[in-house]
XYZ file of N, CA and C in Angstrom:
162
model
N 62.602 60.587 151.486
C 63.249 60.774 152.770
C 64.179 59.579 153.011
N 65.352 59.858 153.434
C 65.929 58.461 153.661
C 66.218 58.308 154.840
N 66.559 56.949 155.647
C 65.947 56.595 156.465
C 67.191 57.278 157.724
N 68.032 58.369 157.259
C 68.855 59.320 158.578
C 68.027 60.366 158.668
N 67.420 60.303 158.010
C 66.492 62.069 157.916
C 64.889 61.487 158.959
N 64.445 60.115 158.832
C 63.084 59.543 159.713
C 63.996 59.586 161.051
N 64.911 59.114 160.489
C 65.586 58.733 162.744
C 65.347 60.156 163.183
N 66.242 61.049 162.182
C 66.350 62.838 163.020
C 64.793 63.120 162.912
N 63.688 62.625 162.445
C 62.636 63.384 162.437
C 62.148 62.843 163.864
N 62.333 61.371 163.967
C 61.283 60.722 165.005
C 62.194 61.390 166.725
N 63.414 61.462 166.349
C 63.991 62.048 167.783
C 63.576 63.532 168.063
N 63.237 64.265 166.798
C 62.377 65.610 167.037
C 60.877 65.569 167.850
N 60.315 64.263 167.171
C 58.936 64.254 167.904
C 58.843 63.407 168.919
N 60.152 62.481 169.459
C 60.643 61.954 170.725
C 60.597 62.960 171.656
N 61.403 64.352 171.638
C 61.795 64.930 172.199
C 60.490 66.088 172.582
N 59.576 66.242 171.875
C 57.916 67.140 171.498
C 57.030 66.133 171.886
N 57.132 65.328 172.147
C 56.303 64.311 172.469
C 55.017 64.729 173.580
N 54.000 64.910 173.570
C 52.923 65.778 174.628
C 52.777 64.667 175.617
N 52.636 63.199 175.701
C 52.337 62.538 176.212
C 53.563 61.339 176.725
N 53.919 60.495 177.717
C 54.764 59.439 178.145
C 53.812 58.177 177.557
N 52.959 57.991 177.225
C 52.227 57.001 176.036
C 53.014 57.434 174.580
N 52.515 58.987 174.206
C 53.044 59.023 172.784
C 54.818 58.927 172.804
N 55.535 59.475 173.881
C 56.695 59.081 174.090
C 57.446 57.597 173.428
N 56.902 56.900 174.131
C 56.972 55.765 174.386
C 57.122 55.042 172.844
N 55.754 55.587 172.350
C 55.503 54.834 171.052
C 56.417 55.385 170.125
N 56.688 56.389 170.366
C 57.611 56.983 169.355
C 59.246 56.299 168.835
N 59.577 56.569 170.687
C 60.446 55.738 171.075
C 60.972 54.332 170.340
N 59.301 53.763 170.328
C 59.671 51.935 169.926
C 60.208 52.090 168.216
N 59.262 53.073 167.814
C 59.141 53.131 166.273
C 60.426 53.598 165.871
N 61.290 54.367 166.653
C 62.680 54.677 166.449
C 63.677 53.401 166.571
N 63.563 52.716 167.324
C 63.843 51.834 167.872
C 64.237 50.806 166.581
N 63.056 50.791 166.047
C 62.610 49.611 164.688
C 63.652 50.398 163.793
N 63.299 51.622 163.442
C 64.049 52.399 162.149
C 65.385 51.813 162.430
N 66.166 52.362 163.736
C 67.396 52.123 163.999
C 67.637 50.567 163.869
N 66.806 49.582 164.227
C 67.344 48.457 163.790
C 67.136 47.905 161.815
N 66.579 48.500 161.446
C 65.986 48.437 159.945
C 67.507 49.179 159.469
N 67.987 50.165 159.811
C 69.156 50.685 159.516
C 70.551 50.055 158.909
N 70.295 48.988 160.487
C 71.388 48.320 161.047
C 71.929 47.542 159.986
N 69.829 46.476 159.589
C 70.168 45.306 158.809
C 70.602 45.832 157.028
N 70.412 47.041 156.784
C 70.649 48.053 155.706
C 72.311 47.833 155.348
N 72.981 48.274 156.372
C 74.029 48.597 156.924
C 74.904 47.149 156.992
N 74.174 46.403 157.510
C 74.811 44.577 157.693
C 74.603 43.738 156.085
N 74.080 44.556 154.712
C 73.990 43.674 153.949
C 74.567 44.390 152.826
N 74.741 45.698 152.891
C 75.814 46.571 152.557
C 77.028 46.042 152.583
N 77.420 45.939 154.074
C 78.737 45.737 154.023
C 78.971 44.352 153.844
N 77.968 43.317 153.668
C 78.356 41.955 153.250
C 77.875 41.065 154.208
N 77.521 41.476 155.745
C 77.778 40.866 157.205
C 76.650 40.095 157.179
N 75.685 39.905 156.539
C 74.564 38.989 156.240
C 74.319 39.109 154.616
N 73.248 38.254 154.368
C 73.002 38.022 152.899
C 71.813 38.653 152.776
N 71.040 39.138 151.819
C 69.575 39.699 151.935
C 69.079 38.394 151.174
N 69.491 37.236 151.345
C 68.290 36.089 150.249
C 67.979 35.425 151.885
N 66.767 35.036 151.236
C 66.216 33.709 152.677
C 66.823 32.741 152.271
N 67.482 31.885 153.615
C 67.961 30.898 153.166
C 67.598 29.733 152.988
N 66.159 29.624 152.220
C 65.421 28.259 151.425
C 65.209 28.629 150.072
């Protein structure tokens, strides 16, 4: 699965969500993907480095 296909899954069960607890959590965990994306996306295009810098 790659990680556009988890975002569209978790906004499916965002949106099915039975509870404003499970909401919520869902929510955060999307939240993370979309920033996990980002840093995907930021080392791709060069905009950070993926080494630690020590």
């Amino acid at each position: 699965m790659t990680i556009d296909q988890h975002i569209e899954e978790l906004h499916a069960e965002v949106r099915n969500a039975e509870t404003i607890e499970a909401r919520r959590a869902l929510e955060a965990e999307l939240d993370m993907v979309k920033a996990e994306r980002e840093v995907i996306w930021a080392e791709l295009d060069g905009r950070i480095e993926a080494k630690p810098p020590f």
